[in-house]
mmCIF file of C-alpha atoms in Angstrom:
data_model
loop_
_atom_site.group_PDB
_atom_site.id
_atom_site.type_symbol
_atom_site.label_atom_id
_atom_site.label_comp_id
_atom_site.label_asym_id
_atom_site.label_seq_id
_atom_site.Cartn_x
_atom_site.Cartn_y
_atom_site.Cartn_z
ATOM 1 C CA UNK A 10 -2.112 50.908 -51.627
ATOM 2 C CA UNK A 11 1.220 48.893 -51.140
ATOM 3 C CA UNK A 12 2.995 49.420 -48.176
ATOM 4 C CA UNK A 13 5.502 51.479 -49.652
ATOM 5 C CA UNK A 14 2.713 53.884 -50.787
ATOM 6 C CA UNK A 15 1.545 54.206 -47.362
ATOM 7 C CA UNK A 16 1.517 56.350 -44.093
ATOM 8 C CA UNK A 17 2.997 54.426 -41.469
ATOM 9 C CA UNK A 18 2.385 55.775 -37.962
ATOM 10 C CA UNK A 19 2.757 54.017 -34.328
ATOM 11 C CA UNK A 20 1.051 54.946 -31.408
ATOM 12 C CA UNK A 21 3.044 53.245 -28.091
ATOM 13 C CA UNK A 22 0.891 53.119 -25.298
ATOM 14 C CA UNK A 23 0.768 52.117 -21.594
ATOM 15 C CA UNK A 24 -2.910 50.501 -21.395
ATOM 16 C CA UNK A 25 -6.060 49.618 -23.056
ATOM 17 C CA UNK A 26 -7.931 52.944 -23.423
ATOM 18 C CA UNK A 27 -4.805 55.444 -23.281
ATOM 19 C CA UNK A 28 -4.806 55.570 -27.279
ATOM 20 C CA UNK A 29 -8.355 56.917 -27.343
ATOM 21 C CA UNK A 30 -7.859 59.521 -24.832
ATOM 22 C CA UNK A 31 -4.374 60.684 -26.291
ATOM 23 C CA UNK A 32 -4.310 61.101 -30.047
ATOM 24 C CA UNK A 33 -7.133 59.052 -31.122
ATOM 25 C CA UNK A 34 -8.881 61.855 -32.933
ATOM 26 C CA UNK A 35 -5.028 62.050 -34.982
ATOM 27 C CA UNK A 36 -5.301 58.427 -35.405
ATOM 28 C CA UNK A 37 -8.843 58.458 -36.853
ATOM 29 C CA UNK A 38 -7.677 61.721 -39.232
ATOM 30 C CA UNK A 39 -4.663 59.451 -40.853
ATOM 31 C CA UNK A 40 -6.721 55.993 -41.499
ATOM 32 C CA UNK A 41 -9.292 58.101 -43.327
ATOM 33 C CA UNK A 42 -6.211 59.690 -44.945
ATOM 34 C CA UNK A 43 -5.067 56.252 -46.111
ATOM 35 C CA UNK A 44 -2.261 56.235 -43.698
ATOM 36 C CA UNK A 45 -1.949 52.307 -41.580
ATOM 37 C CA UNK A 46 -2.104 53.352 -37.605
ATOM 38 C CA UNK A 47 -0.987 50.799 -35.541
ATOM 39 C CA UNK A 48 -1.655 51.012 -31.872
ATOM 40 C CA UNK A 49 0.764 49.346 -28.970
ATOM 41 C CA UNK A 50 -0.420 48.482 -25.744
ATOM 42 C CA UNK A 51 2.246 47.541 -23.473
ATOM 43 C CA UNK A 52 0.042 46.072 -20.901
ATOM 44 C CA UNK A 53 -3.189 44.487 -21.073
ATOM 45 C CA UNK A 54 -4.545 46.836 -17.702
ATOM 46 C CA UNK A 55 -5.169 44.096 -15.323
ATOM 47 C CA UNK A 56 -4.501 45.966 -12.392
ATOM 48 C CA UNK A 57 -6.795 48.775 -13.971
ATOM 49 C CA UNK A 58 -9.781 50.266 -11.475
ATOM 50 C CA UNK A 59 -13.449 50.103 -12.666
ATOM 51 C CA UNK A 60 -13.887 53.983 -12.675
ATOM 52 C CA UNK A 61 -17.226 54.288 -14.426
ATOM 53 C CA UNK A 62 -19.736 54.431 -11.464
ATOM 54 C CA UNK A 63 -22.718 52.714 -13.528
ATOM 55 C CA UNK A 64 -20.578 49.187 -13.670
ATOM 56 C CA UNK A 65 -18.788 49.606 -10.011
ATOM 57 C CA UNK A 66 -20.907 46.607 -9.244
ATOM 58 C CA UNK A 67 -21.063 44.192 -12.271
ATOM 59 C CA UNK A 68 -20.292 41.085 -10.961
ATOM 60 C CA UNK A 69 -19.914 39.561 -14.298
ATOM 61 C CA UNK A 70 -16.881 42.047 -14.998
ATOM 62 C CA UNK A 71 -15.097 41.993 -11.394
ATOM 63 C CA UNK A 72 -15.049 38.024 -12.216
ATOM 64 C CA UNK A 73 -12.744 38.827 -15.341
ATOM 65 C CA UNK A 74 -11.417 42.682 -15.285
ATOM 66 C CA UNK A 75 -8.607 42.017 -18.194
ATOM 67 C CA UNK A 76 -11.354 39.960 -20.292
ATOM 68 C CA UNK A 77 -13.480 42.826 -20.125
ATOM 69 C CA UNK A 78 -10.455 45.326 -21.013
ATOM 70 C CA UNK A 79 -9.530 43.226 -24.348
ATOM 71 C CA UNK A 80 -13.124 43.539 -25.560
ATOM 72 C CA UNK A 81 -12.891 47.231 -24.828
ATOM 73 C CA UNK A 82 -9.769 47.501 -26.893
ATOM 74 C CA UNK A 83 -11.091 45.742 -29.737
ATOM 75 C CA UNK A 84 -13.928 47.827 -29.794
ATOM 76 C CA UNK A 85 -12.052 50.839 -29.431
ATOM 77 C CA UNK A 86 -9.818 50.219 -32.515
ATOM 78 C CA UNK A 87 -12.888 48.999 -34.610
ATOM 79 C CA UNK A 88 -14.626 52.803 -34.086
ATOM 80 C CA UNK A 89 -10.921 54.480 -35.453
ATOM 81 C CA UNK A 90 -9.831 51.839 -37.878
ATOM 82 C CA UNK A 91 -6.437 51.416 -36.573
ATOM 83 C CA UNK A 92 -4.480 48.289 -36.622
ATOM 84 C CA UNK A 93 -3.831 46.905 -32.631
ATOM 85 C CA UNK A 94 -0.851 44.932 -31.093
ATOM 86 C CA UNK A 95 -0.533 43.752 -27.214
ATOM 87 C CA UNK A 96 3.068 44.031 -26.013
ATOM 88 C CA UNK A 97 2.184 41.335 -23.837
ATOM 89 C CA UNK A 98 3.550 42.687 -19.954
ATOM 90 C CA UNK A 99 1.773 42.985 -17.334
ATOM 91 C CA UNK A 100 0.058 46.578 -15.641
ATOM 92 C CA UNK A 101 2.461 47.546 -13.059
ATOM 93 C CA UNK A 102 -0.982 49.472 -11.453
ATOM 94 C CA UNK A 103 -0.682 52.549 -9.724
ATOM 95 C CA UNK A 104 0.429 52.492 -5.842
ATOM 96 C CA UNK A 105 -0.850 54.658 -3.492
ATOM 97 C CA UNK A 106 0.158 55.242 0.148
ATOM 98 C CA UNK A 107 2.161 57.365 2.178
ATOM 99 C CA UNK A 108 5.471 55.426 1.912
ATOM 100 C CA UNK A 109 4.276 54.345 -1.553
ATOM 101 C CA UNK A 110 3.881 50.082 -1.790
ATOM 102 C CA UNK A 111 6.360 48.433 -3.186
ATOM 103 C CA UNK A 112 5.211 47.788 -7.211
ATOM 104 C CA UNK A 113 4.072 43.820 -8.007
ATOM 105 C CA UNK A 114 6.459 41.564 -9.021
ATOM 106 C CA UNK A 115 6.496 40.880 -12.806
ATOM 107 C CA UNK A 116 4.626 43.630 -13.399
ATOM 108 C CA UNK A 117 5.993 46.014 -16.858
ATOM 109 C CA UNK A 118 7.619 48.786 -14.654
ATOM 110 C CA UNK A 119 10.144 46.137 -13.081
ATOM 111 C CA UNK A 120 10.709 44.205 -16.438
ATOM 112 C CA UNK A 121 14.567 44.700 -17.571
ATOM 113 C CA UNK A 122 14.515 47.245 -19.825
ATOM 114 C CA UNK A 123 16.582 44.732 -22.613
ATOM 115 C CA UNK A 124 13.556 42.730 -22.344
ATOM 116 C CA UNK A 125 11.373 45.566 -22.828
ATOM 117 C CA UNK A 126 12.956 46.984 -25.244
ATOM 118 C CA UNK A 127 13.892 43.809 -27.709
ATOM 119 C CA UNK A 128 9.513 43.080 -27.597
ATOM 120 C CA UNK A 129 8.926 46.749 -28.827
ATOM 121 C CA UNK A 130 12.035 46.401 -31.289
ATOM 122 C CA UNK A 131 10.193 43.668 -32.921
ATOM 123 C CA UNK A 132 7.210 45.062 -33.428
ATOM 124 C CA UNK A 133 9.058 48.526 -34.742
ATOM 125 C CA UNK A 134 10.959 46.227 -37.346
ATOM 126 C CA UNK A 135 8.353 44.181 -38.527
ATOM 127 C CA UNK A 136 5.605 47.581 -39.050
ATOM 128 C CA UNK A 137 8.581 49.927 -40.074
ATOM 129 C CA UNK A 138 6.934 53.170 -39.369
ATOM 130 C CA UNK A 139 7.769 56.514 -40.402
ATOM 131 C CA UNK A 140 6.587 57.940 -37.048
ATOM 132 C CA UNK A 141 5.964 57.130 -33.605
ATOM 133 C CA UNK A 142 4.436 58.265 -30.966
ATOM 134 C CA UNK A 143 4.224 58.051 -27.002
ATOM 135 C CA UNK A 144 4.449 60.312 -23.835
ATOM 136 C CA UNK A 145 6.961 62.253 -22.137
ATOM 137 C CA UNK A 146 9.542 61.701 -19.338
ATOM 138 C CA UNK A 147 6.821 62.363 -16.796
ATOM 139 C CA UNK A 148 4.484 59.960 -18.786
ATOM 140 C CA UNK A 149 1.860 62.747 -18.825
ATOM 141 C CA UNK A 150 0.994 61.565 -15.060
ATOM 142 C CA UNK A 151 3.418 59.678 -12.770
ATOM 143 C CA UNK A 152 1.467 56.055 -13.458
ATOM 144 C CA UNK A 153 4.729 53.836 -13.476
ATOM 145 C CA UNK A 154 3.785 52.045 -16.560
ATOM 146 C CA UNK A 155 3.344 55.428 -18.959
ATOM 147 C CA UNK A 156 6.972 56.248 -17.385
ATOM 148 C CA UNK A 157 8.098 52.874 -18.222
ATOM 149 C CA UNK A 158 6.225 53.324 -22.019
ATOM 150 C CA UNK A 159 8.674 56.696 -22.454
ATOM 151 C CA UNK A 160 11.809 54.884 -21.299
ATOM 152 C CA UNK A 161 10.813 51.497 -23.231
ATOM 153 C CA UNK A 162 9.928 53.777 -26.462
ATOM 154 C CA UNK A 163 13.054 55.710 -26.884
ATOM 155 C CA UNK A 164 15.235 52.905 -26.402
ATOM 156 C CA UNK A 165 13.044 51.237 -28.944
ATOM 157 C CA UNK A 166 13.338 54.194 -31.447
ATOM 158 C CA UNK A 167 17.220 54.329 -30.961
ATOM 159 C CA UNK A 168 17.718 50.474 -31.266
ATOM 160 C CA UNK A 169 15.076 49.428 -33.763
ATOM 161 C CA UNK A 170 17.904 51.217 -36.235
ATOM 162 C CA UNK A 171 21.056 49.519 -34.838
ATOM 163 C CA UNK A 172 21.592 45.989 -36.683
ATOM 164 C CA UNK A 173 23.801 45.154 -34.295
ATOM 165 C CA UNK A 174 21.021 45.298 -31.158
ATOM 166 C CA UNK A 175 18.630 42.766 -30.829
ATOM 167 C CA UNK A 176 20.152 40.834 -34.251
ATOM 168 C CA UNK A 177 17.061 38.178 -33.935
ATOM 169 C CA UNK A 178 14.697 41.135 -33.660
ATOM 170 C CA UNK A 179 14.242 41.356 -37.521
ATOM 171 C CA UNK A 180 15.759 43.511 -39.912
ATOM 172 C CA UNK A 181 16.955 46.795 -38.757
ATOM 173 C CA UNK A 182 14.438 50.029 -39.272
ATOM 174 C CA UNK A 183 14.656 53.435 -38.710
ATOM 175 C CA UNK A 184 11.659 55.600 -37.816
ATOM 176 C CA UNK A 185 12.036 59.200 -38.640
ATOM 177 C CA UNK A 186 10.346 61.056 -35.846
ATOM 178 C CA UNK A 187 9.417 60.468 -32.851
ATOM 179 C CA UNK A 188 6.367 62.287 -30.911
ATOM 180 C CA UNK A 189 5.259 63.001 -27.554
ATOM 181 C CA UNK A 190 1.322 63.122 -26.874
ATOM 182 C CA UNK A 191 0.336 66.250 -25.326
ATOM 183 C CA UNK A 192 -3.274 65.886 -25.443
ATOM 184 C CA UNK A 193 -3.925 67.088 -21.967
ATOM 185 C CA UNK A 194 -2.390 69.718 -21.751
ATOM 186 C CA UNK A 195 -2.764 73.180 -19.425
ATOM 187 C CA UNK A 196 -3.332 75.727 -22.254
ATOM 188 C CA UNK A 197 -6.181 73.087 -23.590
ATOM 189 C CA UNK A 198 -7.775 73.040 -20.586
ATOM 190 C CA UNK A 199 -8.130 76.607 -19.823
ATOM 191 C CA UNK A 200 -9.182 77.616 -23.139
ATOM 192 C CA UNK A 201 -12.289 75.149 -23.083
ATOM 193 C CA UNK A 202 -12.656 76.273 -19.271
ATOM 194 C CA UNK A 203 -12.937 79.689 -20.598
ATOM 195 C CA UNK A 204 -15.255 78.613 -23.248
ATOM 196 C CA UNK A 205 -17.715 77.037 -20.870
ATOM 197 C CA UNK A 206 -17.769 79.906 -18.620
ATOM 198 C CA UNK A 207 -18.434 82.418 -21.268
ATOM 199 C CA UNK A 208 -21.483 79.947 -22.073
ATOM 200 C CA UNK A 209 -22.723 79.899 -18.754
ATOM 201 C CA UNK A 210 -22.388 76.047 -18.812
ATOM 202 C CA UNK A 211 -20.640 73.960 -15.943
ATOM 203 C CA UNK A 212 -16.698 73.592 -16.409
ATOM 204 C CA UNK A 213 -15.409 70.467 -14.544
ATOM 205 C CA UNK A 214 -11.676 71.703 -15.079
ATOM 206 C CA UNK A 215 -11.422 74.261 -12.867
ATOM 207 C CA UNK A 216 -9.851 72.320 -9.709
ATOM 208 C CA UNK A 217 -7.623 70.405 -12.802
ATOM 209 C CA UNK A 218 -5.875 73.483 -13.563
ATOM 210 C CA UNK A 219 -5.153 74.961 -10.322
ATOM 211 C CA UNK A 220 -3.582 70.966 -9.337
ATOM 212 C CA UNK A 221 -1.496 71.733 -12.400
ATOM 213 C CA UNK A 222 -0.556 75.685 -12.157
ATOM 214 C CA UNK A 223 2.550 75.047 -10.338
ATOM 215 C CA UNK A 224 3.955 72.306 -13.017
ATOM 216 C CA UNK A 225 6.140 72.887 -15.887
ATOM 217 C CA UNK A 226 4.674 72.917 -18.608
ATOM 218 C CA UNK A 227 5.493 71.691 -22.050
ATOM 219 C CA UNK A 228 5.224 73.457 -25.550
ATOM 220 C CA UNK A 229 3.690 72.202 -28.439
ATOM 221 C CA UNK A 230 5.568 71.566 -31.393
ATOM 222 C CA UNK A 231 2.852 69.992 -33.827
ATOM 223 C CA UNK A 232 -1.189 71.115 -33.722
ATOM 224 C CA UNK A 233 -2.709 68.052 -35.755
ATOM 225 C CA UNK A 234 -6.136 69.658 -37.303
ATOM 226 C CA UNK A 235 -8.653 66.624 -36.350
ATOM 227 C CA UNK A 236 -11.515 68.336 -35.103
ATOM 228 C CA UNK A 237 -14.041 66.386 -37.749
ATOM 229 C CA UNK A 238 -12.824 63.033 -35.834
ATOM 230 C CA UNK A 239 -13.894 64.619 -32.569
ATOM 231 C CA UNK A 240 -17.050 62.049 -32.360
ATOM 232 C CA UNK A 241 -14.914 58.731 -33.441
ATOM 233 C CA UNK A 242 -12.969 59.466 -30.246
ATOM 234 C CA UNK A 243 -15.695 60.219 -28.065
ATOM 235 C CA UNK A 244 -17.039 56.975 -29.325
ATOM 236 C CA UNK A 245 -13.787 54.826 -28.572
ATOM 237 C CA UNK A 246 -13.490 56.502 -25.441
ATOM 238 C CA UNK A 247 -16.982 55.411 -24.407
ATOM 239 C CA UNK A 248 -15.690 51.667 -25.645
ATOM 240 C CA UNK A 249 -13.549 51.707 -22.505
ATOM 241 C CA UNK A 250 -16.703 51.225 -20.797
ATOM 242 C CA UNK A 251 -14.886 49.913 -17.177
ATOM 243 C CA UNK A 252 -12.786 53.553 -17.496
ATOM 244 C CA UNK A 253 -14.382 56.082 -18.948
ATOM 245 C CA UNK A 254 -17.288 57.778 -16.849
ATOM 246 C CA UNK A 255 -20.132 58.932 -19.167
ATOM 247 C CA UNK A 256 -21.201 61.558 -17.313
ATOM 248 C CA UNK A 257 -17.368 62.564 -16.507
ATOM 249 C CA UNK A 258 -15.098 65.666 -17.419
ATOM 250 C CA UNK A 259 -14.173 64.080 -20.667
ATOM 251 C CA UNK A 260 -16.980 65.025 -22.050
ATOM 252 C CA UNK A 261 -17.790 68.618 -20.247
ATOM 253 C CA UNK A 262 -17.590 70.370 -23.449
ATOM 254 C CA UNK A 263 -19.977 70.233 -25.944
ATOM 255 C CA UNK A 264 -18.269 69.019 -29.468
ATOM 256 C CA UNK A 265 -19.379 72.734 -30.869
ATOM 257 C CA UNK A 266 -17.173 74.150 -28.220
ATOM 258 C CA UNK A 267 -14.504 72.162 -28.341
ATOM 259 C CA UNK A 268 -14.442 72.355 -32.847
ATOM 260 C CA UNK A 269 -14.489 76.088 -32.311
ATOM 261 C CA UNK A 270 -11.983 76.505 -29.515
ATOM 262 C CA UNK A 271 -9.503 73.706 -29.903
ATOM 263 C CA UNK A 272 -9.887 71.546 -33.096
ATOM 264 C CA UNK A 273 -6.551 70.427 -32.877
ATOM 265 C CA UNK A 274 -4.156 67.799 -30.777
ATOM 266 C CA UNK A 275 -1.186 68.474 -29.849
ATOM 267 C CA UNK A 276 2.206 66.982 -29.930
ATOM 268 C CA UNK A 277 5.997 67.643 -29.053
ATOM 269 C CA UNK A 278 8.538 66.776 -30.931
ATOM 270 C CA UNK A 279 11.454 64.858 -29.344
ATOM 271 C CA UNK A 280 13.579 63.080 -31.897
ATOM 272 C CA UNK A 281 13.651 63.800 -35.431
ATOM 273 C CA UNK A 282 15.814 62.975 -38.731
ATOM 274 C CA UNK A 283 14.363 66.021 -40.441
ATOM 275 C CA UNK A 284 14.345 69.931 -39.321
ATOM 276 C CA UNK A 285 10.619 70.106 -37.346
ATOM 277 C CA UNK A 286 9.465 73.643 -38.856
ATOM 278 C CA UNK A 287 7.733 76.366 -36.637
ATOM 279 C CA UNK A 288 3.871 76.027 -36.447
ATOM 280 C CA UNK A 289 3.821 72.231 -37.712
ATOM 281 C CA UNK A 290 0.736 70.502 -38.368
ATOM 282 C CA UNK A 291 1.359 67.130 -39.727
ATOM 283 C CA UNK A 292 3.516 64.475 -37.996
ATOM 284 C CA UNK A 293 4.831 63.482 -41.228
ATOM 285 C CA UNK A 294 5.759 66.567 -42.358
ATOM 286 C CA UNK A 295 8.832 66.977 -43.460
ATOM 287 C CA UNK A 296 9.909 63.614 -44.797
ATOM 288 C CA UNK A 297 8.001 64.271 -48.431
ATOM 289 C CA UNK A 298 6.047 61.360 -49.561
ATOM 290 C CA UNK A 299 5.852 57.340 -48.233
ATOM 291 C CA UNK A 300 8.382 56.470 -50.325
ATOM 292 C CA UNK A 301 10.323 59.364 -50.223
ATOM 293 C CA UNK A 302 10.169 58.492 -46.170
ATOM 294 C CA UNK A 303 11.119 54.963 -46.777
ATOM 295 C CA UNK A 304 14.618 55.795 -48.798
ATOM 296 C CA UNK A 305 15.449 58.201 -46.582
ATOM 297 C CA UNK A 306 15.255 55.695 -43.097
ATOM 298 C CA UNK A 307 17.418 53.364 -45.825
ATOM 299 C CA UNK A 308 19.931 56.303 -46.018
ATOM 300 C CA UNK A 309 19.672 57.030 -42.368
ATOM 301 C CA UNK A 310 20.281 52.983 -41.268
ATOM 302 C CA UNK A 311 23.457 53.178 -43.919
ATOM 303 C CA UNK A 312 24.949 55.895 -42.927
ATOM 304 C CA UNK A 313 24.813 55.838 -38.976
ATOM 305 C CA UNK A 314 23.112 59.180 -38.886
ATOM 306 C CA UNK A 315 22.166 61.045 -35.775
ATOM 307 C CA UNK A 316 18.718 63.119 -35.621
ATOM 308 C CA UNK A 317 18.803 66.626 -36.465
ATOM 309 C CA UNK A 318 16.106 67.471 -33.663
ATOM 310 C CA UNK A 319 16.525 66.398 -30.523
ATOM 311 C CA UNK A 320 15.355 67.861 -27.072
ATOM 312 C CA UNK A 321 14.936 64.489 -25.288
ATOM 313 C CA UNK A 322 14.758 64.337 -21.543
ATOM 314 C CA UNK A 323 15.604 61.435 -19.649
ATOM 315 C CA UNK A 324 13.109 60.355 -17.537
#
């Protein structure tokens, strides 16, 4: 296919293994579609933990943690066929302590957000998608870098559009929609804890849920039907060998269960040039075909237009 005949969807992410535990299965469902995926990762998760208790010891990857974390990556986007592009900052990590730390110097949470925002501008303009997707204002959990990845995405959407911001960025282009992962989210988790207790089988997500009782919580606009690309994510998942625990909850629930109970991911719409319709199940829907998509971000950049939908929160 020729560009123009293509699917274009971005996934913006905070770290090396966040795009196959949010949205992968999506991902995988498009690129067998014939749609290009491309995957961001704002950092390169340097400051990451080793949180797989089989390799807490490896002194081969201790020596080189980020070396490791690359390999992971590429592995990852080999199993869902997605294209893959390093932002290039540097993991803020997450502090911890009662007054928190101050966060590293350098590190992506502290960059200026013009800075920030012109890398991610670049790589919008030179991919034009149709789509693009990332997390909320809470960042799905408080890490500073997935709250950095909201702010640095939506100023990215909004500029990448503006031929006036960022003029050595490339030439201006508008994506269409913009998505927030909700991939863990409460309803999800009860409905496979209820699964696994109606099977008599152990449910890991008990304690999760009552954490998360007392939080807001957020309302899916778009159920993506992936369930067939269930095992390619399990599989990139268990590419992030240094943070994905084999044994661990991501995995509590047999496949059967989870085809059968939730064979979906889930997404809320934030921005969008189009009307998002009730009970969505496409991220493209809406905007037609790939070229149909394309003259309309043409007629969007001309005219100045504002998005139709639009229930951003600032973070």
């Amino acid at each position: 296919m020729t560009q123009s005949a293509q699917w274009r969807l971005m996934a913006v992410h905070a770290h090396p293994d966040d795009e196959s535990s949010k949205g992968a299965a999506t991902s995988a469902m498009y690129v067998a579609a014939g749609a290009r995926v491309l995957v961001v990762s704002c950092t390169g998760g340097e400051r990451g933990d080793v949180l797989n208790p089989r390799l807490k010891n490896d002194a081969d990857l201790l020596r080189d943690l980020p070396e490791f974390r690359r390999h992971e990556m590429a592995k990852a986007q080999a199993v869902l066929g997605v294209e893959h592009t390093w932002l290039g900052f540097v993991d803020s990590g997450l502090p911890e302590g009662d007054p928190l730390p101050p966060l590293p110097h350098g590190c992506f949470a502290l960059e200026p957000i013009e800075v920030t925002t012109e890398a991610l501008v670049r790589v919008i303009r030179e991919f034009r998608p149709h789509v693009l997707t990332t997390y909320d204002e809470r960042g799905g959990y408080p890490h500073p870098d997935h709250v950095m990845t909201h702010v640095v995405s939506l100023s990215a959407f909004r500029a990448a559009g503006d031929a006036a911001a960022y003029p050595h960025a490339g030439p201006a282009w508008q994506p269409l929609k913009l998505y927030y992962n909700q991939t863990i989210a409460q309803d999800r988790m009860l409905a496979l804890h209820a699964a696994l207790v109606a099977a008599k089988l152990p449910s890991p997500y008990e304690e999760w849920i009552e954490r998360r009782r007392a939080m807001p919580q957020r309302v899916a606009t778009t159920r993506v039907p992936c369930a067939e690309h269930f095992e390619q994510r399990n599989a990139a998942l268990l590419a992030h060998a240094t943070q994905i625990d084999p044994d661990g909850w991501w995995f509590a629930a047999p496949l059967e269960i989870e085809k059968r109970v939730w064979p979906h991911e889930d997404f809320e719409a934030a921005l969008s040039y189009v009307p998002i319709a009730e009970g969505e199940d496409d991220l493209f829907a809406g905007l037609g075909d790939p070229a149909s998509a394309d003259e309309l971000s043409r007629r969007v950049l001309a005219a100045g237009s504002r998005p139709v939908y639009d229930v951003v929160k600032e973070a």
